[in-house]
PDB file of C-alpha atoms in Angstrom:
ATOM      1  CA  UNK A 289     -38.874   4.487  47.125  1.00 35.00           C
ATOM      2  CA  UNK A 290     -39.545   1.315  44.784  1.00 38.00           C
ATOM      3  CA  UNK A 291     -36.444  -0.166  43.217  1.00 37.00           C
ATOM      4  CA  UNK A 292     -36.885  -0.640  39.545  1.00 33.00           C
ATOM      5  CA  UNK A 293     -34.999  -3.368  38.020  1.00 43.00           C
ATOM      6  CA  UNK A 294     -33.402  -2.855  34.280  1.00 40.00           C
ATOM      7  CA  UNK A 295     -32.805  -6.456  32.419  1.00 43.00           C
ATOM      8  CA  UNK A 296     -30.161  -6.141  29.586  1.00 41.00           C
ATOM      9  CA  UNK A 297     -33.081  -6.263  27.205  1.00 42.00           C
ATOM     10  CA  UNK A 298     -34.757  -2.498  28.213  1.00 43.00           C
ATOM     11  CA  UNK A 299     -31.122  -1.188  28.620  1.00 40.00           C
ATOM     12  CA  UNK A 300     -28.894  -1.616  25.319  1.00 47.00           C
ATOM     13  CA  UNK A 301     -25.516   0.233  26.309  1.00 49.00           C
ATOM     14  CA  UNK A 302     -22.779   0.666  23.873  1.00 51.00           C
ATOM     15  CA  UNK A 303     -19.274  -1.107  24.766  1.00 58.00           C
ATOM     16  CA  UNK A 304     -18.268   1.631  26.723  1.00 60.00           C
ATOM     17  CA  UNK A 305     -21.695   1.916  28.767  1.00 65.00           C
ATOM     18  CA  UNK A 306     -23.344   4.432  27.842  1.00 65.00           C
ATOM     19  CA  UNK A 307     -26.841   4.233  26.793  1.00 67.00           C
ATOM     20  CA  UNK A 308     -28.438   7.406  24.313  1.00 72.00           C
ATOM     21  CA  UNK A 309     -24.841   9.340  25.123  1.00 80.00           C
ATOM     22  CA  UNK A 310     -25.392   8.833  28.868  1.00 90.00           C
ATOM     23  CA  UNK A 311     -23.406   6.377  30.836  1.00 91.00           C
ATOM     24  CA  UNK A 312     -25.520   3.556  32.835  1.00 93.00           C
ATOM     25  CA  UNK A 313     -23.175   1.918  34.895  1.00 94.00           C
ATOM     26  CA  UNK A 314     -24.283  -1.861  35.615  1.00 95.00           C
ATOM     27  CA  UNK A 315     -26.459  -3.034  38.204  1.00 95.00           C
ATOM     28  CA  UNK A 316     -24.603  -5.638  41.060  1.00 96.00           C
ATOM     29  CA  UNK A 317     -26.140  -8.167  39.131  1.00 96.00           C
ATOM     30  CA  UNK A 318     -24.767  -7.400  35.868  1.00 96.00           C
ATOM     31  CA  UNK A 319     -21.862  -6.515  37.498  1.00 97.00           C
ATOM     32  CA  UNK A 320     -20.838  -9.371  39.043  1.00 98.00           C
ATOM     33  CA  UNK A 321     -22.004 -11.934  36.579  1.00 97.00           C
ATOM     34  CA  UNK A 322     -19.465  -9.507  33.910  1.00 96.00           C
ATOM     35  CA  UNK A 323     -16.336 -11.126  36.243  1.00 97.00           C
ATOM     36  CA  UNK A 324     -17.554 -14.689  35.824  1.00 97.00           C
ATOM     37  CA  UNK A 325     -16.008 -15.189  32.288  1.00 95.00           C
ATOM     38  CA  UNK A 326     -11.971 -14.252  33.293  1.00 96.00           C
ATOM     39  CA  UNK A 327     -12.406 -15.769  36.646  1.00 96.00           C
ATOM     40  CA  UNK A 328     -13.677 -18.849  34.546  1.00 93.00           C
ATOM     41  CA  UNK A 329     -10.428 -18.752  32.337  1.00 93.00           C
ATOM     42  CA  UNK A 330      -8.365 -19.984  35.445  1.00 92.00           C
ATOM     43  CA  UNK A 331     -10.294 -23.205  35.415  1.00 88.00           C
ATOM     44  CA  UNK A 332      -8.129 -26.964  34.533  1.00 86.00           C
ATOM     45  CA  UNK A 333     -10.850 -28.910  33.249  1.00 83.00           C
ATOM     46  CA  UNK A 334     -12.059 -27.911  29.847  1.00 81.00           C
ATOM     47  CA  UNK A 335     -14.747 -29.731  29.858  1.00 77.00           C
ATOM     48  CA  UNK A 336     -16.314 -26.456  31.681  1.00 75.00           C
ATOM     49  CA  UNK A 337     -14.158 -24.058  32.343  1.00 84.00           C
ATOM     50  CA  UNK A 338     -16.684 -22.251  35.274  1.00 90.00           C
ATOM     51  CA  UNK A 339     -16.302 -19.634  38.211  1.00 95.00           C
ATOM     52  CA  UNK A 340     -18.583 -18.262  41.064  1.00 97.00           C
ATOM     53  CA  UNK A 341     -18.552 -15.396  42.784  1.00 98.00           C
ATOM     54  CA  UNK A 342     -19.942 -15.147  46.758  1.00 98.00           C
ATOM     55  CA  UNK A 343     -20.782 -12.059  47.538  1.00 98.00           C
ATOM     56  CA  UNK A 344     -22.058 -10.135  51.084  1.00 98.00           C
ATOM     57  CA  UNK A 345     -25.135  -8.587  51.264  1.00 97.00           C
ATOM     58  CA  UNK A 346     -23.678  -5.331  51.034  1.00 97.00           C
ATOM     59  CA  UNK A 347     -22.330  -6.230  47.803  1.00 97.00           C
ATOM     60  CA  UNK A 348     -18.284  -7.119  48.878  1.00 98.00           C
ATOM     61  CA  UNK A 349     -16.770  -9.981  47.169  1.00 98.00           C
ATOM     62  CA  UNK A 350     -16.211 -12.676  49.698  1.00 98.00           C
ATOM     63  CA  UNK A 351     -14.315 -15.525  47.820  1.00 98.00           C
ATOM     64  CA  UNK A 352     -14.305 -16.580  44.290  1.00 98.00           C
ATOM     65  CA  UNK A 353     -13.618 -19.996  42.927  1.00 97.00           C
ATOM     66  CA  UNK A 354     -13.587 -21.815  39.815  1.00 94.00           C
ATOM     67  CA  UNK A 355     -13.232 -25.595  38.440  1.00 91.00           C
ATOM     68  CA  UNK A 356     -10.255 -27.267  39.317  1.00 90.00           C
ATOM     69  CA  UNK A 357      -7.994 -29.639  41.281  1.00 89.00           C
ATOM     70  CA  UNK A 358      -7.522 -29.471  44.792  1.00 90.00           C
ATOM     71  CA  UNK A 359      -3.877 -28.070  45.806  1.00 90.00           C
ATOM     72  CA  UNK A 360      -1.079 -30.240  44.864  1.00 91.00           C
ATOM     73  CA  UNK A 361      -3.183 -32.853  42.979  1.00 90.00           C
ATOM     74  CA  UNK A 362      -3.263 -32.817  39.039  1.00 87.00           C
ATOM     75  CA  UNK A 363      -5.506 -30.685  36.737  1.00 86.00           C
ATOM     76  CA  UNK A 364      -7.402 -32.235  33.955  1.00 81.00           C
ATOM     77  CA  UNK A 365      -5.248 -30.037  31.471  1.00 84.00           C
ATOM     78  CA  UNK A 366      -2.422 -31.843  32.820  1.00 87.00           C
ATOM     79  CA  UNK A 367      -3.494 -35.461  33.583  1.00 85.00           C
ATOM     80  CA  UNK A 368      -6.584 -35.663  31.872  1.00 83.00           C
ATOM     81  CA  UNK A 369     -10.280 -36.058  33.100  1.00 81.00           C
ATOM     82  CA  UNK A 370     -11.436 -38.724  36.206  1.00 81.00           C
ATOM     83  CA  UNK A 371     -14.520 -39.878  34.773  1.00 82.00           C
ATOM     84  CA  UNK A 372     -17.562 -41.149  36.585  1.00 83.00           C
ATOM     85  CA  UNK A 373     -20.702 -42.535  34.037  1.00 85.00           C
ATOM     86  CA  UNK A 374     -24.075 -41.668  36.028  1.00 83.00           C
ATOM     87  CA  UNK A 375     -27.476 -43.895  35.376  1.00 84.00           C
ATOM     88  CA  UNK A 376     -30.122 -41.501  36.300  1.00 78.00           C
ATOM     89  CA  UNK A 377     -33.488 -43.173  37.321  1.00 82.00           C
ATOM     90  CA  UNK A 378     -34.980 -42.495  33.911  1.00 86.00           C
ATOM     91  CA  UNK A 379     -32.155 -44.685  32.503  1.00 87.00           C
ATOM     92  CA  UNK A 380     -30.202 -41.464  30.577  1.00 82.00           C
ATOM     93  CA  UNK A 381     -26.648 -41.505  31.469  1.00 82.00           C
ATOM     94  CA  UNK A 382     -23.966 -38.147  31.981  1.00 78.00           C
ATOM     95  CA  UNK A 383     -20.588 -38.373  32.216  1.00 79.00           C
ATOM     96  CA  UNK A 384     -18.930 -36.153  35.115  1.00 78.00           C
ATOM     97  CA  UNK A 385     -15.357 -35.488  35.715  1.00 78.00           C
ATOM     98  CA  UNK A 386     -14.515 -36.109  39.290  1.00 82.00           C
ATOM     99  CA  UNK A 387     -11.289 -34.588  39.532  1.00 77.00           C
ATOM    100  CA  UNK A 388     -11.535 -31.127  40.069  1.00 88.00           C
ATOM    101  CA  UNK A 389     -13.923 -29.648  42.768  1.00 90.00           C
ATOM    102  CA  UNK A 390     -17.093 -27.292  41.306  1.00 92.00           C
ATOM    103  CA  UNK A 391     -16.277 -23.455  40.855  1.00 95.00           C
ATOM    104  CA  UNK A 392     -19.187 -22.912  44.370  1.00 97.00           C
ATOM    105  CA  UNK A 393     -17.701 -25.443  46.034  1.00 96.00           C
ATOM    106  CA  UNK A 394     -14.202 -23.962  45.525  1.00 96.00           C
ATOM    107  CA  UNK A 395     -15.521 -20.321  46.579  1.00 98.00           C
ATOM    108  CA  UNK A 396     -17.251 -21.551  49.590  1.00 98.00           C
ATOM    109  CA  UNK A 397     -14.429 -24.519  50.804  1.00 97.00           C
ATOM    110  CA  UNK A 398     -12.170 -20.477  50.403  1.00 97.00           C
ATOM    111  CA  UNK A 399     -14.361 -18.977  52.633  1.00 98.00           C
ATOM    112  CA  UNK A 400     -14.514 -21.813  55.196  1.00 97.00           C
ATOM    113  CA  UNK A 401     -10.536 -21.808  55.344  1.00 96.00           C
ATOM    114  CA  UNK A 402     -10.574 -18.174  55.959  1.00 97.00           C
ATOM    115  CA  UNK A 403     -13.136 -18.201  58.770  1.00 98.00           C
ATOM    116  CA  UNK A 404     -16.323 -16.319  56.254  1.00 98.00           C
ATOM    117  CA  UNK A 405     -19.609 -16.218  57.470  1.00 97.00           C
ATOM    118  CA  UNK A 406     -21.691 -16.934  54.474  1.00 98.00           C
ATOM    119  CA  UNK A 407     -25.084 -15.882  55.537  1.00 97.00           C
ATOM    120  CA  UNK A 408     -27.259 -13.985  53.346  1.00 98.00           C
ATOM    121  CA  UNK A 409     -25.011 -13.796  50.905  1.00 98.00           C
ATOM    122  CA  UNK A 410     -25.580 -13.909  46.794  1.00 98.00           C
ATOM    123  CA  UNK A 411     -22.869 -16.714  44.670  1.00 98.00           C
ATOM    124  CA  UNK A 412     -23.153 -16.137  41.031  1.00 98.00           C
ATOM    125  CA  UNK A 413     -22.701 -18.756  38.547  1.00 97.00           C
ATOM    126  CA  UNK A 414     -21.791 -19.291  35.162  1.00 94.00           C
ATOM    127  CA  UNK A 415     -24.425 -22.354  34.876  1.00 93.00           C
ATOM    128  CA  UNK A 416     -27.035 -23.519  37.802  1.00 95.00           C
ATOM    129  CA  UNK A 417     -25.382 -25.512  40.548  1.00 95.00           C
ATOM    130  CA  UNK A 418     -25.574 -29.422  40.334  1.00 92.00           C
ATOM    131  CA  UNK A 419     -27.080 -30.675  43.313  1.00 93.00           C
ATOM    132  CA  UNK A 420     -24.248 -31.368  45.518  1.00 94.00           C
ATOM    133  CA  UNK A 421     -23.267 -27.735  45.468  1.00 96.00           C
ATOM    134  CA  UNK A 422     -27.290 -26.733  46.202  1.00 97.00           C
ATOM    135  CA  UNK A 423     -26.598 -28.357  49.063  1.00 97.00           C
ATOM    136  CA  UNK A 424     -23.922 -27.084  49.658  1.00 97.00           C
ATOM    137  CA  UNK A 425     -25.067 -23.337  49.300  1.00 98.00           C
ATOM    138  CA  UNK A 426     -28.100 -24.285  51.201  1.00 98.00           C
ATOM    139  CA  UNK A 427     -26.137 -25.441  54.239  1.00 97.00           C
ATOM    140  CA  UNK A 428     -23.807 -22.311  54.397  1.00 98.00           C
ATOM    141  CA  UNK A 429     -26.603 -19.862  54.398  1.00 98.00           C
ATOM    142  CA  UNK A 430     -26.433 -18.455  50.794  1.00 98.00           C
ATOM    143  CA  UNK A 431     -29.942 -16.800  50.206  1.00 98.00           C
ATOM    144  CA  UNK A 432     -29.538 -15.873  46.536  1.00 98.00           C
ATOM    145  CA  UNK A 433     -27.945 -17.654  43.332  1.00 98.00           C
ATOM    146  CA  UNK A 434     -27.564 -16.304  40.248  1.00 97.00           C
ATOM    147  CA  UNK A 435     -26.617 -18.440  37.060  1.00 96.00           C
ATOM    148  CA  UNK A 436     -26.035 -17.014  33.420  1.00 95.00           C
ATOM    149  CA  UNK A 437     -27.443 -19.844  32.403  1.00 93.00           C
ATOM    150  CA  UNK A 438     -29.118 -23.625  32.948  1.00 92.00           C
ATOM    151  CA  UNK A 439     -27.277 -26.874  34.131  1.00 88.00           C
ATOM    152  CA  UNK A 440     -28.134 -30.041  31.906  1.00 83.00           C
ATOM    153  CA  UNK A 441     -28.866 -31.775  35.616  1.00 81.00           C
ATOM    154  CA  UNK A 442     -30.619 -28.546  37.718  1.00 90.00           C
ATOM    155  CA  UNK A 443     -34.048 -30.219  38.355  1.00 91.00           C
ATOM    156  CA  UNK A 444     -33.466 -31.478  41.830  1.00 93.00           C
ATOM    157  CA  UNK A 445     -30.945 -28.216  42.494  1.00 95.00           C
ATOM    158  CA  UNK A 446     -34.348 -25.805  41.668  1.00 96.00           C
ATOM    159  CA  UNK A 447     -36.753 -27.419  43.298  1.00 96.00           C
ATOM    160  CA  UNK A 448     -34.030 -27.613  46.447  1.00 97.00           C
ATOM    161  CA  UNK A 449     -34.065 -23.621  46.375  1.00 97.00           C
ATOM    162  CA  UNK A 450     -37.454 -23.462  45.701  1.00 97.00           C
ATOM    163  CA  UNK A 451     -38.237 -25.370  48.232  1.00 98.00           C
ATOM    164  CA  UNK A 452     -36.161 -24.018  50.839  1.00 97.00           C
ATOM    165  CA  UNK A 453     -36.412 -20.009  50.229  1.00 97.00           C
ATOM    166  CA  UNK A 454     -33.427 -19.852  48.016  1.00 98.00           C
ATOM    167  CA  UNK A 455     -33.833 -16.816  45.379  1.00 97.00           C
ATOM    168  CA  UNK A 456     -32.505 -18.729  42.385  1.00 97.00           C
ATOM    169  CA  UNK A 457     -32.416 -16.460  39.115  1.00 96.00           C
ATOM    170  CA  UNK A 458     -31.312 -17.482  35.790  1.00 95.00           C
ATOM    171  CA  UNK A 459     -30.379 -15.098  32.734  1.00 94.00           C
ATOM    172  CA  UNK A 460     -30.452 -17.053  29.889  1.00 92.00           C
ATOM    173  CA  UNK A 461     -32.553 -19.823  30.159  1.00 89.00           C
ATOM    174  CA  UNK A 462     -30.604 -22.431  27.621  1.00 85.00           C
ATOM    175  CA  UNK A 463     -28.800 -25.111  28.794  1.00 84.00           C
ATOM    176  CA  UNK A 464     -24.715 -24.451  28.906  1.00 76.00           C
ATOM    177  CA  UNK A 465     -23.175 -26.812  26.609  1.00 71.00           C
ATOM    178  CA  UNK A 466     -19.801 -28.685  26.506  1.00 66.00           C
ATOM    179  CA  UNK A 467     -18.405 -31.701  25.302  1.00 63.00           C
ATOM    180  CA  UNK A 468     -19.271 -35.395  26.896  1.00 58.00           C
ATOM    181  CA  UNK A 469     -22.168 -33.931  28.938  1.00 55.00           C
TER     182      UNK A 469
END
């Protein structure tokens, strides 16, 4: 049997689901990427408030993690943002708040302290990993990533998964936005 794949553009479901009277529940995909936004509402650093999601191949949740502080050290809602100015090598400079740890590296430093095996599994993403996290993902085993959207600094993160056999799958193709990126 050949899996078909519906994107939310062929399937247009009312709120409650149901699609020409007839309820379509979501696919894992959809599903998953649905708990991103209230999982992302526990972040501290409003510069972007993100979560992940790591997920077995069989489709359990295996941690979840979002932006924030390490425990016991202060949030960027409380103390304000740590920044760091980057020169990248075309001479463009980011700003990055180094205070809190990355929503993937939160999920995956979870499973580590919990004694997870990570192999084969899927993390979901509000935006496309930076490249510390690709690492990251890459070293732990993750074989999938899925990101609602793009990350203003993803090149060298997509050409790591590319590169290394990491299915890397974005929804919405714009860049996520927020303020002193």
């Amino acid at each position: 049997m050949e899996e078909v794949k519906q994107t939310p553009q062929e399937i247009k479901p009312t709120s409650s689901g149901a699609v020409g009277g007839k309820y379509v529940r979501p696919s894992w995909d959809e599903y998953f990427l649905g708990l991103l936004e209230p999982l992302s509402r526990r972040g501290s650093c409003d510069r972007g408030r993100t979560a992940s999601i790591i997920v077995s191949p069989g489709n359990t949740i295996l941690a979840t993690g979002y932006a924030g502080a390490p425990p016991g050290m202060p949030h960027c809602d409380e103390a304000g943002h740590m920044m760091n100015t980057v020169i990248h090598e075309d001479g463009t400079q980011s700003q990055h708040c180094v205070r809190t740890l990355h929503a993937e590296e939160n999920a995956i430093l979870q499973c580590a302290k919990d004694g997870i095996r990570l192999e084969g599994a899927t993390i979901y993403c509000k935006m496309a990993p930076c490249y510390n996290c690709a690492m990251r993902i890459l070293r732990v085993g993750v074989k999938k990533v899925v990101a609602q959207k793009r990350y203003h600094a993803d090149v060298k993160s997509v050409d790591l998964f590319a590169k290394t056999g990491i299915r890397f799958v974005v929804v919405d193709n714009t860049v996520e936005q927020y303020k002193n990126q």
